[in-house]
Structures are given as structure tokens and as C-alpha cells.
Short mmCIF file of C-alpha atoms in Angstrom, two decimals:
data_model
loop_
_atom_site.label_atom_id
_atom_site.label_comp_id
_atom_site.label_asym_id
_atom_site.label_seq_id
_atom_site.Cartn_x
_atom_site.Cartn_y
_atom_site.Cartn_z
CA UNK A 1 0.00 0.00 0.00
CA UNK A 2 0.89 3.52 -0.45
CA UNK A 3 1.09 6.26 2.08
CA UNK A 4 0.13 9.60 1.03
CA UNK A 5 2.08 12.23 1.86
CA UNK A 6 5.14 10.30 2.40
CA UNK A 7 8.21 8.72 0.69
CA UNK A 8 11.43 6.97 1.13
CA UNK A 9 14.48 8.99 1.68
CA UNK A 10 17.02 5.90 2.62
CA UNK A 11 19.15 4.85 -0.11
CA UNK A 12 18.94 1.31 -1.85
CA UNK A 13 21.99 0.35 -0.05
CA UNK A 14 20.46 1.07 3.36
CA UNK A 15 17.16 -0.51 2.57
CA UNK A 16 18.81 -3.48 0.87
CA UNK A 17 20.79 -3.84 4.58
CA UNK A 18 17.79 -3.81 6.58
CA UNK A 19 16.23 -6.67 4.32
CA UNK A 20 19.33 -8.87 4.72
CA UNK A 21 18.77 -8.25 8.59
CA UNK A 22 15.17 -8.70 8.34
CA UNK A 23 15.89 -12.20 7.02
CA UNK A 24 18.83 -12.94 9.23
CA UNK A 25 17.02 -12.43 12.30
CA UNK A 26 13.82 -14.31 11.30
CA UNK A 27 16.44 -17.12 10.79
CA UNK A 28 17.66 -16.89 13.95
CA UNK A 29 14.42 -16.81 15.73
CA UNK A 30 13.20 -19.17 14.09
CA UNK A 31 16.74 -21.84 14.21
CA UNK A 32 18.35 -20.45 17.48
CA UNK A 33 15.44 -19.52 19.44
CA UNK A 34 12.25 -21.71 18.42
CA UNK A 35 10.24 -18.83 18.45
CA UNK A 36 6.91 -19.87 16.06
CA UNK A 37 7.39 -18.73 12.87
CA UNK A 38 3.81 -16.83 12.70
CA UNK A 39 5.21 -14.66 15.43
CA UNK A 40 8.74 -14.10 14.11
CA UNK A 41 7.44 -13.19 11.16
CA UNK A 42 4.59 -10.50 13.15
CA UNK A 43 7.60 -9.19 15.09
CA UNK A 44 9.99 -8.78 12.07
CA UNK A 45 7.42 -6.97 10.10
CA UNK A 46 7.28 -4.71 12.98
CA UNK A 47 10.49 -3.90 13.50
CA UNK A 48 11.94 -3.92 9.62
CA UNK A 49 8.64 -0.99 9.46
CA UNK A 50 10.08 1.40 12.05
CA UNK A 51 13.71 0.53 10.11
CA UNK A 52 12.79 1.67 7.28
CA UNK A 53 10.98 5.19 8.20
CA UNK A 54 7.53 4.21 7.68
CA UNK A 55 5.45 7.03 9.29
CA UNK A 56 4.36 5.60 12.83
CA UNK A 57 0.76 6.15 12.49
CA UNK A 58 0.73 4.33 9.54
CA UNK A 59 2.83 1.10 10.65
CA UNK A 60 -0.14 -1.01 12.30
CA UNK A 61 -2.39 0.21 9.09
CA UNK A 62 0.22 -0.95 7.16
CA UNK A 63 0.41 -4.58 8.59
CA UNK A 64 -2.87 -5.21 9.20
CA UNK A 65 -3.88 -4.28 5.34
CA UNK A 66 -1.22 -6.72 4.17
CA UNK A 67 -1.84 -9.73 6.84
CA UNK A 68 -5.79 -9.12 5.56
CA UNK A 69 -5.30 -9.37 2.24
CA UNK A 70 -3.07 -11.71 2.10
CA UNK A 71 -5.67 -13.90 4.09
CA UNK A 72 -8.63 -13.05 2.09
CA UNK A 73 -8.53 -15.44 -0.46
CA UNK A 74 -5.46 -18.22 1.31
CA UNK A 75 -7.25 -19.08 4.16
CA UNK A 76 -10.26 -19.89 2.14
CA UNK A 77 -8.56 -22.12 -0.56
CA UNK A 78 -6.52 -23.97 2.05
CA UNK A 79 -9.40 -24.23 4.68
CA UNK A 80 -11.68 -25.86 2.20
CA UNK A 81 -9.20 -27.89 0.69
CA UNK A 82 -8.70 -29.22 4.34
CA UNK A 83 -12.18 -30.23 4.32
CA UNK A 84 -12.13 -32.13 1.31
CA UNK A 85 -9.31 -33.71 1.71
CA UNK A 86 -10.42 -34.79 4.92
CA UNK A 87 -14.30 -36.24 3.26
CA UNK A 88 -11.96 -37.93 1.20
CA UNK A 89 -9.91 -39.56 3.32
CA UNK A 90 -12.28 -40.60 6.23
CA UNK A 91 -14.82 -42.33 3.78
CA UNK A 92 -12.14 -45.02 2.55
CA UNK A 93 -11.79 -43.11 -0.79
CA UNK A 94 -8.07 -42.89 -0.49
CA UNK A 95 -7.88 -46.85 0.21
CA UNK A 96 -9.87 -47.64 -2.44
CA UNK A 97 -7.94 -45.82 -5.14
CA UNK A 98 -4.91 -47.17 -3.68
CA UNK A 99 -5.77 -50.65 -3.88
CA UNK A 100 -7.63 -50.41 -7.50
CA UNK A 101 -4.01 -48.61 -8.88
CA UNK A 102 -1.99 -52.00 -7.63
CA UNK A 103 -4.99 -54.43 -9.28
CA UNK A 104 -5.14 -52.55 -12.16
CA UNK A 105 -0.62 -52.09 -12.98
CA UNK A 106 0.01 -55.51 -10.94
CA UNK A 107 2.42 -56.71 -8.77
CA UNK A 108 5.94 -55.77 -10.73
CA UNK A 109 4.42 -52.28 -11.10
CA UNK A 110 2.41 -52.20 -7.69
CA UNK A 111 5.49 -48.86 -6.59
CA UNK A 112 4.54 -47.24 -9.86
CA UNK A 113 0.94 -47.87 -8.97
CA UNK A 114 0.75 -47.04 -5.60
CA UNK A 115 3.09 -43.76 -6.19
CA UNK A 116 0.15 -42.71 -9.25
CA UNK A 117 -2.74 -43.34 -7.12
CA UNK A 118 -0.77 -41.11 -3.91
CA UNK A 119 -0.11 -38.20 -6.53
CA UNK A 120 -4.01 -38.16 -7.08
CA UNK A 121 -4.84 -38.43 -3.64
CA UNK A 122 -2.34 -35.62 -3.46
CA UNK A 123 -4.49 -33.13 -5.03
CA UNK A 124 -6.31 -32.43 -1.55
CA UNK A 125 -4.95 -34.14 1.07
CA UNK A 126 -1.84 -32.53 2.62
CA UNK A 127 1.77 -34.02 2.38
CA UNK A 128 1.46 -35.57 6.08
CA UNK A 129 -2.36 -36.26 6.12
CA UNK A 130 -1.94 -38.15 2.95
CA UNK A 131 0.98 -40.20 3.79
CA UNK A 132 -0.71 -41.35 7.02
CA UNK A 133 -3.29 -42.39 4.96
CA UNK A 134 -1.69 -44.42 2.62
CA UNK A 135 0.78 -45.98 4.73
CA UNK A 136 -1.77 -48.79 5.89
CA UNK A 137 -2.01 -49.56 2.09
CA UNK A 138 1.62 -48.98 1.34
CA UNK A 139 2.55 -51.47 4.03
CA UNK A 140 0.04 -54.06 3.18
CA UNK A 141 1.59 -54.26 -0.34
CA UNK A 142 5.18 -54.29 0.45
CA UNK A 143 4.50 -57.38 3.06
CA UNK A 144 3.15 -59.21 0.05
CA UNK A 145 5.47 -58.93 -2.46
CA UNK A 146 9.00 -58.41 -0.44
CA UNK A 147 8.66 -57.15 2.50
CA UNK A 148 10.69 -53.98 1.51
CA UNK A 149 9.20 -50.61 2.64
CA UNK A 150 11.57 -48.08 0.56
CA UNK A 151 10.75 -49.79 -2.73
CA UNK A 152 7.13 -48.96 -2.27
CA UNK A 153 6.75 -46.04 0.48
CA UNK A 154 9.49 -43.60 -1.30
CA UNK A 155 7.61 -43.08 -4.47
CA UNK A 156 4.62 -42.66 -2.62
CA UNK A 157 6.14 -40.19 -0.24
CA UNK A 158 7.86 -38.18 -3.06
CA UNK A 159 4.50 -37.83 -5.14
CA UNK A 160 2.39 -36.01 -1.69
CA UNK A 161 5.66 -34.38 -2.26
CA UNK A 162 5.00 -32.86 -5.39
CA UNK A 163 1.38 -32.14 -5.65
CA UNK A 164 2.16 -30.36 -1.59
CA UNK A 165 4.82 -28.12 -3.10
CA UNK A 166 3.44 -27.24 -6.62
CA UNK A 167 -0.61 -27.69 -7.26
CA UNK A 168 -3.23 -25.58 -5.31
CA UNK A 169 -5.20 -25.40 -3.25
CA UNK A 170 -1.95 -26.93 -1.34
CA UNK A 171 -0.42 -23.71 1.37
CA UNK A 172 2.62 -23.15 -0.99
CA UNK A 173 1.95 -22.57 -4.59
CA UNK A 174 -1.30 -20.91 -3.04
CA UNK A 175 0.78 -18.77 -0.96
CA UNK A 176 2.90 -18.06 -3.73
CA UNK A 177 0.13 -17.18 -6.42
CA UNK A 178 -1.13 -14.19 -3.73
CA UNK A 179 1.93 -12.97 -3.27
CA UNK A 180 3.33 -13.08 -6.68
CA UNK A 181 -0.22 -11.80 -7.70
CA UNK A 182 -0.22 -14.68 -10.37
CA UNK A 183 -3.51 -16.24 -11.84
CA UNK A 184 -4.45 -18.94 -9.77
CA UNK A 185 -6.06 -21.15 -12.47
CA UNK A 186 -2.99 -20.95 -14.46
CA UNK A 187 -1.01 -22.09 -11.85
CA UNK A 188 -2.97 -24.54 -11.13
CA UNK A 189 -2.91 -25.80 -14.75
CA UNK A 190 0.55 -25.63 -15.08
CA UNK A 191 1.30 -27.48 -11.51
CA UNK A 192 -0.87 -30.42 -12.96
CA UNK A 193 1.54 -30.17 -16.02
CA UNK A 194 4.39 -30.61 -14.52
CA UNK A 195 3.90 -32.82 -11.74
CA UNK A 196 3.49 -36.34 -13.20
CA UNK A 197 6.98 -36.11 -15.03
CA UNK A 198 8.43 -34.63 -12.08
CA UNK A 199 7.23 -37.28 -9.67
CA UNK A 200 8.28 -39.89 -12.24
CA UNK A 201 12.04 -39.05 -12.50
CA UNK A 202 12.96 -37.65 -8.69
CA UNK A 203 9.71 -39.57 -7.32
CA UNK A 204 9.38 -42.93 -9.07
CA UNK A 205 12.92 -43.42 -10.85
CA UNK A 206 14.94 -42.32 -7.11
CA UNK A 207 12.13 -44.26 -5.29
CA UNK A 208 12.76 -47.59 -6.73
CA UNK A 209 16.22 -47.11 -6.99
CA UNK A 210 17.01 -46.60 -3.27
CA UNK A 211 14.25 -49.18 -2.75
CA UNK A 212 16.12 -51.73 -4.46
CA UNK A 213 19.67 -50.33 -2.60
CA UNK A 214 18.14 -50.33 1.03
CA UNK A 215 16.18 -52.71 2.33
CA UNK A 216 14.29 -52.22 5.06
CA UNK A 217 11.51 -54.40 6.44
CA UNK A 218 8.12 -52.72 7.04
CA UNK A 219 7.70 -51.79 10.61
CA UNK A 220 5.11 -53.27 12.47
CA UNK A 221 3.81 -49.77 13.65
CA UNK A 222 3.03 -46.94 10.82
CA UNK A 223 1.46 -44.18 13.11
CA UNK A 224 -2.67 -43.55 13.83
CA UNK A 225 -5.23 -43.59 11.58
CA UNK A 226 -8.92 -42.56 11.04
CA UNK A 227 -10.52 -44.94 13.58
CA UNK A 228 -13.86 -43.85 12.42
CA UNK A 229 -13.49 -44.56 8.35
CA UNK A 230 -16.46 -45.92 6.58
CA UNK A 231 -16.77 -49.67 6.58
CA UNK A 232 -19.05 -49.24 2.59
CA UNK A 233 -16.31 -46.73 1.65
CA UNK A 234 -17.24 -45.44 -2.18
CA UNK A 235 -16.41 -46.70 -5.31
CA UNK A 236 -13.24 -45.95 -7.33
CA UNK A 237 -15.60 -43.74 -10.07
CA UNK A 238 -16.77 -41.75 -7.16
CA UNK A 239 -13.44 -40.67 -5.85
CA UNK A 240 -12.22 -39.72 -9.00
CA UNK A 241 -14.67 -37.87 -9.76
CA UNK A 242 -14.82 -35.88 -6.90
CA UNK A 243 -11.28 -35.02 -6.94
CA UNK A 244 -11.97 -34.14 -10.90
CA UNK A 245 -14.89 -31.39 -10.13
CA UNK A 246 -12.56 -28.59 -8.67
CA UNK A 247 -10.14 -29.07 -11.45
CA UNK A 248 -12.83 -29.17 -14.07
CA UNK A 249 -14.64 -25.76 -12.25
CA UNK A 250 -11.16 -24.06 -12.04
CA UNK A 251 -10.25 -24.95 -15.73
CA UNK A 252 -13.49 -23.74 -17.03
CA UNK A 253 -13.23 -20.43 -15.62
CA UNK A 254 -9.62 -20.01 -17.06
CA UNK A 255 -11.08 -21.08 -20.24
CA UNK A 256 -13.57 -18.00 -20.06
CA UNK A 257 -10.57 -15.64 -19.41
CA UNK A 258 -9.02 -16.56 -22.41
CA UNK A 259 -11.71 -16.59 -24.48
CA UNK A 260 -12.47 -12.93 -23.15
CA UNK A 261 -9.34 -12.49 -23.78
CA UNK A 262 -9.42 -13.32 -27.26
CA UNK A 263 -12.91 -11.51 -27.83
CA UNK A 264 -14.79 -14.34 -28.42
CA UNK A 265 -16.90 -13.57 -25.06
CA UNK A 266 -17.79 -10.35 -23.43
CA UNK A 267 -17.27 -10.83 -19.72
CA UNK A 268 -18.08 -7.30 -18.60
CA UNK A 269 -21.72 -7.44 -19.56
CA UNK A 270 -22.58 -11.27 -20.50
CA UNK A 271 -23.94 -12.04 -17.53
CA UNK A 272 -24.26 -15.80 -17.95
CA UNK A 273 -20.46 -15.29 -18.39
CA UNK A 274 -19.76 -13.72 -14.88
CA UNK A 275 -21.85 -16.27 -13.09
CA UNK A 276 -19.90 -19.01 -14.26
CA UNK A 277 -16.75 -17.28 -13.99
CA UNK A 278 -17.84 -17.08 -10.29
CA UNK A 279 -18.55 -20.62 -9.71
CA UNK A 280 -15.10 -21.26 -11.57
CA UNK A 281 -13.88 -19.13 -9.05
CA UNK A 282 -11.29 -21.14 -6.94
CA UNK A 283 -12.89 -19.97 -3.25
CA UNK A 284 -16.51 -21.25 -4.94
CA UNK A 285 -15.52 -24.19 -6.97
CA UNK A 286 -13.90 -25.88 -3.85
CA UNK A 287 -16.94 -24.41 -1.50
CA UNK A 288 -18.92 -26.99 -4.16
CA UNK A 289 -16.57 -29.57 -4.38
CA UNK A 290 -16.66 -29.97 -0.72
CA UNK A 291 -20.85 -29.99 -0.25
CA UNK A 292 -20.92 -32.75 -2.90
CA UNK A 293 -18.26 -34.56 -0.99
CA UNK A 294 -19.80 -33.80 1.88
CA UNK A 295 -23.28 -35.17 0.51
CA UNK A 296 -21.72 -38.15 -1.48
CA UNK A 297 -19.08 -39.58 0.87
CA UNK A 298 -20.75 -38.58 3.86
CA UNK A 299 -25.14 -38.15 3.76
CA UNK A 300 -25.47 -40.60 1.13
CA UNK A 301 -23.08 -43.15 3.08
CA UNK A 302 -25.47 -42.94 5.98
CA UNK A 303 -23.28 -40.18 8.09
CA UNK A 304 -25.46 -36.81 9.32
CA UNK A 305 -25.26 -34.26 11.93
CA UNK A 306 -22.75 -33.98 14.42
CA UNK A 307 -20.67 -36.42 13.30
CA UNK A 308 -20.25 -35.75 9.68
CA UNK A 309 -19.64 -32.25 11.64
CA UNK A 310 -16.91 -33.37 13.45
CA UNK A 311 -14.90 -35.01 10.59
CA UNK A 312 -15.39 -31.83 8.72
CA UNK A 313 -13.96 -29.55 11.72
CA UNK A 314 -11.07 -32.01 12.63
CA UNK A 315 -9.62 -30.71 9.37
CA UNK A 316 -9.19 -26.98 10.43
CA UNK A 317 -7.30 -27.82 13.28
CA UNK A 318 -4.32 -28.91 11.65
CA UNK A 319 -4.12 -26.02 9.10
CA UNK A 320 -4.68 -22.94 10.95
CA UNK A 321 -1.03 -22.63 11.73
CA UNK A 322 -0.17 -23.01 7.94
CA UNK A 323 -2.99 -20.01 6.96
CA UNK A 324 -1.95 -17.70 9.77
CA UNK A 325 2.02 -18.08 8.87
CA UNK A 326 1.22 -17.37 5.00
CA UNK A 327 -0.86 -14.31 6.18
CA UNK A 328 2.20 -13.32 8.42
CA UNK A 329 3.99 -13.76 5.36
CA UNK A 330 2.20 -11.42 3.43
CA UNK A 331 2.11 -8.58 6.31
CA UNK A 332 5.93 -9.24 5.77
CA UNK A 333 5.70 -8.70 2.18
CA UNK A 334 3.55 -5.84 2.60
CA UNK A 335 6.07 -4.09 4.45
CA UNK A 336 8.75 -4.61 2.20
CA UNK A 337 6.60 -3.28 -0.55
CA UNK A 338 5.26 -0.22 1.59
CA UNK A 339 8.83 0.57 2.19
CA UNK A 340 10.26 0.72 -1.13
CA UNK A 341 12.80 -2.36 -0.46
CA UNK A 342 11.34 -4.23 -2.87
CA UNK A 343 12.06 -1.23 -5.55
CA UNK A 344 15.68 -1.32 -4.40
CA UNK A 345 15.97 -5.28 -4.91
CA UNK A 346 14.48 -4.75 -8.33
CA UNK A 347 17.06 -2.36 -9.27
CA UNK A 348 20.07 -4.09 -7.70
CA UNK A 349 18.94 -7.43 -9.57
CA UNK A 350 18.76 -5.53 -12.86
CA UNK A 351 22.50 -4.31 -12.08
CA UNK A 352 24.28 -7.33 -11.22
CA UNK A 353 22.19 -8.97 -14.04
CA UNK A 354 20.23 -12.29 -11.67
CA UNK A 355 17.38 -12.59 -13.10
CA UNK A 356 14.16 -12.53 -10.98
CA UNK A 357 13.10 -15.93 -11.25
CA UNK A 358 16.59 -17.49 -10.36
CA UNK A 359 17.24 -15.02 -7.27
CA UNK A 360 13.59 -16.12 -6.22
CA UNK A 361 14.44 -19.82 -6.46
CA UNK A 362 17.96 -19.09 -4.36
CA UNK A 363 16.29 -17.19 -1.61
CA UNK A 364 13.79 -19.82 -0.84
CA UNK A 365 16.68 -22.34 -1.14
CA UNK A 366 18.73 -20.89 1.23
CA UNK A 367 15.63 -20.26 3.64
CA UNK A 368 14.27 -23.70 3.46
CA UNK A 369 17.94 -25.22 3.94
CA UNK A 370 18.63 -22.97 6.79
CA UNK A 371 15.09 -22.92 9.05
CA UNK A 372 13.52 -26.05 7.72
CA UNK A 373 10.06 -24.78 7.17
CA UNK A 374 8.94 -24.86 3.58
CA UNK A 375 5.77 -22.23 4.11
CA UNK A 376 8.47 -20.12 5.82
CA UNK A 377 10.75 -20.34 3.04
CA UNK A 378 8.30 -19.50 0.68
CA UNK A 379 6.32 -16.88 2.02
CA UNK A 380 9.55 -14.95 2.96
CA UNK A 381 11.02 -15.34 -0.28
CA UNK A 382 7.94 -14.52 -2.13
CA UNK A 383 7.13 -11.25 0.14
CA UNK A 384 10.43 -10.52 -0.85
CA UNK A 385 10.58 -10.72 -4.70
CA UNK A 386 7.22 -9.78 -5.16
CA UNK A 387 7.71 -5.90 -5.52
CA UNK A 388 10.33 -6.96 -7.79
CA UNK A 389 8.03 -8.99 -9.78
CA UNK A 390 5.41 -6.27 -10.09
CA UNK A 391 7.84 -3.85 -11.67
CA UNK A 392 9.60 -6.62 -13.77
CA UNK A 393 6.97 -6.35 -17.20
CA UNK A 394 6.40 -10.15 -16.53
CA UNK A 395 3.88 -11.79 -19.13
CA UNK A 396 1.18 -14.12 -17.03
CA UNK A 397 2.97 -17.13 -17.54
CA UNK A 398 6.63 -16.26 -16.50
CA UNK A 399 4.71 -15.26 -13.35
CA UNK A 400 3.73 -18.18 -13.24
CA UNK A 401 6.72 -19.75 -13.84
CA UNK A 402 8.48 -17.58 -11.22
CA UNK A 403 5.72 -18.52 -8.71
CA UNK A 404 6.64 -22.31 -8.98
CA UNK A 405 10.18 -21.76 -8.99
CA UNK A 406 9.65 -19.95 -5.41
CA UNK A 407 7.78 -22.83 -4.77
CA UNK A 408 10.82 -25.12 -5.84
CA UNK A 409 13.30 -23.67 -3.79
CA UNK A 410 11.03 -24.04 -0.80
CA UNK A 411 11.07 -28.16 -1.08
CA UNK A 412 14.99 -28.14 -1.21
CA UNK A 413 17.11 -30.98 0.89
CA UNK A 414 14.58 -31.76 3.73
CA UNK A 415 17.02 -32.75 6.56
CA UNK A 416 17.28 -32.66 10.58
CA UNK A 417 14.73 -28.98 10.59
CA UNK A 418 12.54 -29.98 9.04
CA UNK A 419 9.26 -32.23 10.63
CA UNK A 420 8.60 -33.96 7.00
CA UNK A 421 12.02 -35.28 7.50
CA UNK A 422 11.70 -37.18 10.88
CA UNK A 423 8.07 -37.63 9.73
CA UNK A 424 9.06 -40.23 6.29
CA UNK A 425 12.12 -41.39 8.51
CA UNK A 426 10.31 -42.53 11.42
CA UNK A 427 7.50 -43.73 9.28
CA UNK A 428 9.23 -46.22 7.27
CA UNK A 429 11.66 -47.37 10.28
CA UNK A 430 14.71 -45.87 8.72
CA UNK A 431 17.79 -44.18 10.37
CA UNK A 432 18.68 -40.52 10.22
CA UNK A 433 21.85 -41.51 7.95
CA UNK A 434 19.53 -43.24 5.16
CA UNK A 435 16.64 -40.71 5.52
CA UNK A 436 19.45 -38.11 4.77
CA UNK A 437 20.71 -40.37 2.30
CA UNK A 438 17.13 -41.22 0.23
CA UNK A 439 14.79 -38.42 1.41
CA UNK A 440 16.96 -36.09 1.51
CA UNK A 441 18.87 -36.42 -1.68
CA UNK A 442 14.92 -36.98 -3.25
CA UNK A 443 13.88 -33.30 -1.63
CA UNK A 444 17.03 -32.15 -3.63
CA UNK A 445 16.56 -33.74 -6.95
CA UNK A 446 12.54 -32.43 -6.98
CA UNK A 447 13.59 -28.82 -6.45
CA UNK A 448 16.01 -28.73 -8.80
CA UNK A 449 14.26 -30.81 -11.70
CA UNK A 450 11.34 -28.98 -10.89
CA UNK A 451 13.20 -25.34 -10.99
CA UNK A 452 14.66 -26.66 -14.23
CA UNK A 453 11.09 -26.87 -15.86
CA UNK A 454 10.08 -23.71 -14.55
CA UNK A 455 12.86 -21.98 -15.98
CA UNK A 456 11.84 -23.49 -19.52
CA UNK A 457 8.31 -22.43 -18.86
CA UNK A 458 9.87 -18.80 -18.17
CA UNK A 459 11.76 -18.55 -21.57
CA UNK A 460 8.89 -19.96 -23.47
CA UNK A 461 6.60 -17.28 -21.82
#
């Protein structure tokens, strides 16, 4: 936001110093202090604000209007992708698919199968939820044919991976698409794109490899489960189907943009046009997504009331933290705009001659590597480039592009900070030396493979 009456008189050298210490001290509070990243991030906004001159009266304004906006449309993408991932999983839906993916490839191909079927179950059920989930499945399979965990849980892992770091309505890439100010449709499209090939060399290829290199027997104790899911849980048809509506809402309203685009419709006053570009809406196409789920996997199943209430609500819970660290993230942004840092990055990446889209990628690779936390590494990186993006002259897809390459950076070499780390380690009954040694080196491969598509997305855009 701009403040009337009032600009910057620091130079870009001073303003470029405070960011540095901005981002060195969320580090620390973060690595050296534990201090929760939602209020690191509050308290850094603060302080880089009075830093950088911004008119006292106008600081709180300031943070609030960012945090707020940045909120307005996250926390209802992520909240109500929660809730459908969560309809989803409780009803058996995820089980189902899992098992119909191994019947339908075979045994030889049951990792290739199992790792497909996780990267649709991917679309709305979070990286941890989802891997819960499938575990049960995952474990079940690799007693039959081998008893060897890696060879079937790692590409399984690596694809809740992939759709958690670069498809909506997952915290990341919708983080990212706010910030970055990109088109959220196209985003998603292009996630979708990109994530089957990426999944099949860092997720499938690595996954089998270090499957086949360590062997490790499946422990007798994967972690808790829905006690409640559906004994009739739906059929495979159903699932997919479900999953497919959002997409097919989404897609159809980025279809009218183009064709406005083009001419061919007249969205400013065809108003059968505007009301389905509102139900294509992302915030309205998953609001309907999750009252069909909600009716199909739940009503129609013979669950009502209270406790088709509960399973609904036990999905907020877990993502609350996640919305209010990306709104934090945003108030952090906002500040950096308001302040005119962002200007100053923009012209200092213009002199040395980094493009946007690689310093973006580096930032949120050094973040990620340093603090563990991919949302933090993200929404930090993204506040910060996103001034720069703004005045860059970007078409819509190298925003894109540049959004996904944040996004990339983010996922880099999960090791000892991170929870996702000690999360696939534990869960699979490996050791911290071969989690480092397969998850690790996977985390690694998928950001840069996946940075390396972005960047040919950029130049083609």
C-alpha cells in the first residue's frame, strides 16, 4: 500500500541492509530460538517498518492491510481444501484408489501404482495427512510382495511431495500465487503439467532405486489412523470424480478468461459469463466440491449431523497454523513493498544482471535449507521478490513460472529442521543416515528438476 504524503528517503543500499537483517534475524528466531514462525514473522514486520521510516501512524495500518489481504482469499482455498481432503480420506476413498491402482498395474508395477494413485490423492490431502493415509495400504503391499518398505513407500512419499509443493489449493503454490499476484487457475494448470513427469524421474525413478539399494523391512507400527473410516467406503468412479470437479470448475473459468481475452466472449456485460466465472472461481468451486463430498461420501453413506460435523472440523485444526504463517507472510511482504525495499531489490537485480526468477528460487533455497520450514521459506522469499516482480513487465505465464520456482526452492534438501524429514524417517523405520541419504537427496533432486522446468516455462513465456 501507499502512504500519502510520504516517501522513502534511505538509499537502496540502506534498505537493501535492513532486508538482509530482516531475514537474518527471522532465521535466527526461528533456528536459534524456536520462536513460532507466525510470530517471528509478526515481530519482524514490525520492526523492519520502524527501520525503514515508515510514518508511525501508519505502521499497524500498514500490517494489518497486508496480513488481511493476504488472508482473504489463502485461508479460504486452504481451509476448504482441508475439508475435502479430509471427506476424502475418512470415507475409505483414499484406500480404495490405492488398492484399484496396484490391481489394475500388478504386482511388478504395484510402486509405480501405488506412487500414481498417492499423486491423485495428493491433489487435496496434505503431504502428512496423505501419507498417514496411505501408509496402511503402502505397508500391506510391500509385506506381500517383499517385505521392503523403501521400494514402495518412497515413491509414494515423493508424489504427496509434489502435488504439496506445486498444485493448489496446497499452502505453498497458493501462498505463492497471492503474493506473486499470479492467476491462480494458471497455476494450477501448469502445476498439474508438470507434476506427473516430475514425480516420475525424482519420485518414481529415485524411489525404486534406493528401494532396491536399502532394504528395510516394514515396521510393524506406521502411526494412527482414522478410527472412524467408513466400513461401505465409495467406489473408485466416485473418488475420481470428486477429486476431478474442482479441477474441471477451475479450468473452465480459465477457459472464459481466455476466451475474453481473445474476444470471443464479453465478460463485462454477459452475464451468464460472470456467473460461471464465479462458480469457476477457486474460493466457490472448492466451496462446491466440498458440499458434494460432503453429501456423497458422507449423507449418502449414511453419516449426518454432528458427526459428519466433526470429521469436517477435525480438518481446520491442523491447518490454521499453515494459513496464519502465509498471512504473516504477506504482512511481511507488505512491508517490504510499503517501504520501497522491494524497488531497491528490483534495481540491484537488474545491475548485477540475476534474473528474478533465479534469485527467487535461491532465496527460498537458502531459507528452506537454513530454518527447515517450507511455508516459511516460501512466504519470505515470495514477500520478498514480489515488488520486484510487479515492476519486472512479466507476461502471465513467467509469473507463473516464477511462482513455482519460489515454490521449488522451498522443497529443497529436507534434513534434521525440518518435521517432514523425521516424519518419512520414522515412518518407514529408517535411520537418520539413510533418511538423509534417500529423502533427503529426493527433496534435492525435486527442487532442482522442478526449478529446471520452470525456468523453460519462463523462456517460453
Amino acid at each position: 500500500m501507499e502512504i500519502e504524503g510520504w516517501s522513502q528517503t534511505l538509499g537502496a543500499g540502506a534498505l537493501l541492509g535492513i532486508a538482509a537483517g530482516a531475514i537474518a534475524l527471522i532465521l535466527v528466531l526461528v533456528i536459534v530460538f524456536k520462536m513460532h514462525a507466525f510470530l517471528t514473522l509478526v515481530l519482524v514486520s514490525l520492526l523492519t517498518a520502524f527501520a525503514t521510516g515508515i510514518p508511525a501512524g501508519q505502521i499497524v495500518p500498514t500490517l494489518v492491510t497486508s496480513f488481511g489481504t493476504t488472508l482473504g482469499s489463502v485461508a479460504l482455498l486452504i481451509g476448504l481444501g482441508a475439508m475435502l481432503g479430509k471427506m476424502v480420506e475418512h470415507s475409505g476413498g483414499a484406500r480404495i484408489l490405492a488398492e484399484k491402482m496396484v490391481s489394475v498395474f500388478g504386482e511388478r508395477r504395484a510402486p509405480f501404482g501405488l506412487g500414481l494413485a498417492s499423486l491423485i490423492m495428493g491433489f487435496p490431502i496434505f503431504f502428512d495427512a496423505g501419507l498417514v493415509v496411505m501408509l496402511p495400504i503402502i505397508f500391506a503391499v510391500a509385506r506381500r510382495l517383499g517385505n521392503n518398505v523403501l521400494l514402495f513407500g518412497m515413491p509414494a512419499a515423493a508424489a504427496f511431495s509434489v502435488m504439496h509443493v506445486f498444485v493448489p489449493p496446497h499452502p505453498g503454490p497458493v501462498a505463492a500465487t497471492e503474493l506473486y499476484g499470479a492467476s491462480l487457475g494458471l497455476v494450477l494448470l501448469v502445476g498439474l503439467l508438470i507434476a506427473f513427469p516430475l514425480w516420475y524421474v525424482t519420485g518414481y525413478l529415485w524411489g525404486t532405486y534406493v528401494g532396491r539399494r536399502y532394504i528395510f523391512p516394514v515396521p510393524a507400527l506406521f502411526g494412527s489412523v482414522d478410527d472412524d473410516v467408513q466400513t461401505n467406503p465409495p467406489g473408485v468412479g466416485t473418488v475420481i470424480a470428486i477429486l476431478l470437479l474442482p479441477l474441471l470448475l477451475i479450468f473452465m473459468n480459465t477457459g472464459l478468461d481466455f476466451l475474453d481475452g481473445a474476444g470471443v466472449v464479453d465478460a463485462e456485460n454477459e452475464t451468464w459469463v460472470q456467473v460461471l466465472s464465479t462458480i469457476g472461481s477457486a474460493p466457490v468451486a472448492l466451496l462446491i466440491s466440498v458440499l458434494v463430498a460432503t453429501f456423497v461420501l458422507g449423507n449418502r453413506r449414511g453419516e449426518h449431523g454432528t458427526a459428519l460435523e466433526k470429521v469436517l472440523d477435525s480438518a481446520l485444526g491442523p491447518v490454521c497454523s499453515v494459513i496464519l504463517i502465509t498471512g504473516a507472510g504477506g504482512m511481511f511482504g507488505g512491508v517490504l513493498r510499503t517501504s520501497g525495499i522491494g524497488d531497491a531489490l528490483s534495481d540491484s537485480l537488474a545491475d548485477i544482471g540475476l534474473p528474478v526468477i533465479v534469485a527467487a528460487y535461491v532465496i527460498a533455497l537458502i531459507l528452506r535449507v537454513a530454518q527447515g520450514s517450507a511455508t516459511v521459506a516460501l512466504v519470505t522469499a515470495a514477500g520478498l521478490m514480489a515488488p520486484a516482480v510487479a515492476a519486472g513487465g512479466y507476461t502471465v505465464l513467467q509469473i507463473v513460472a516464477i511462482t513455482l520456482a519460489t515454490a521449488a526452492g522451498s522443497v529443497f534438501a529436507s534434513h534434521v529442521n525440518d518435521s517432514g524429514f523425521w516424519l518419512v524417517g520414522r515412518l518407514m523405520g529408517m535411520d537418520v543416515k539413510t533418511t538423509l541419504k534417500t529423502w533427503t537427496v529426493q527433496q534435492a533432486l525435486e527442487s532442482v528438476v522442478g526449478f529446471a522446468i520452470c525456468l523453460v516455462i519462463f523462456w517460453i513465456g
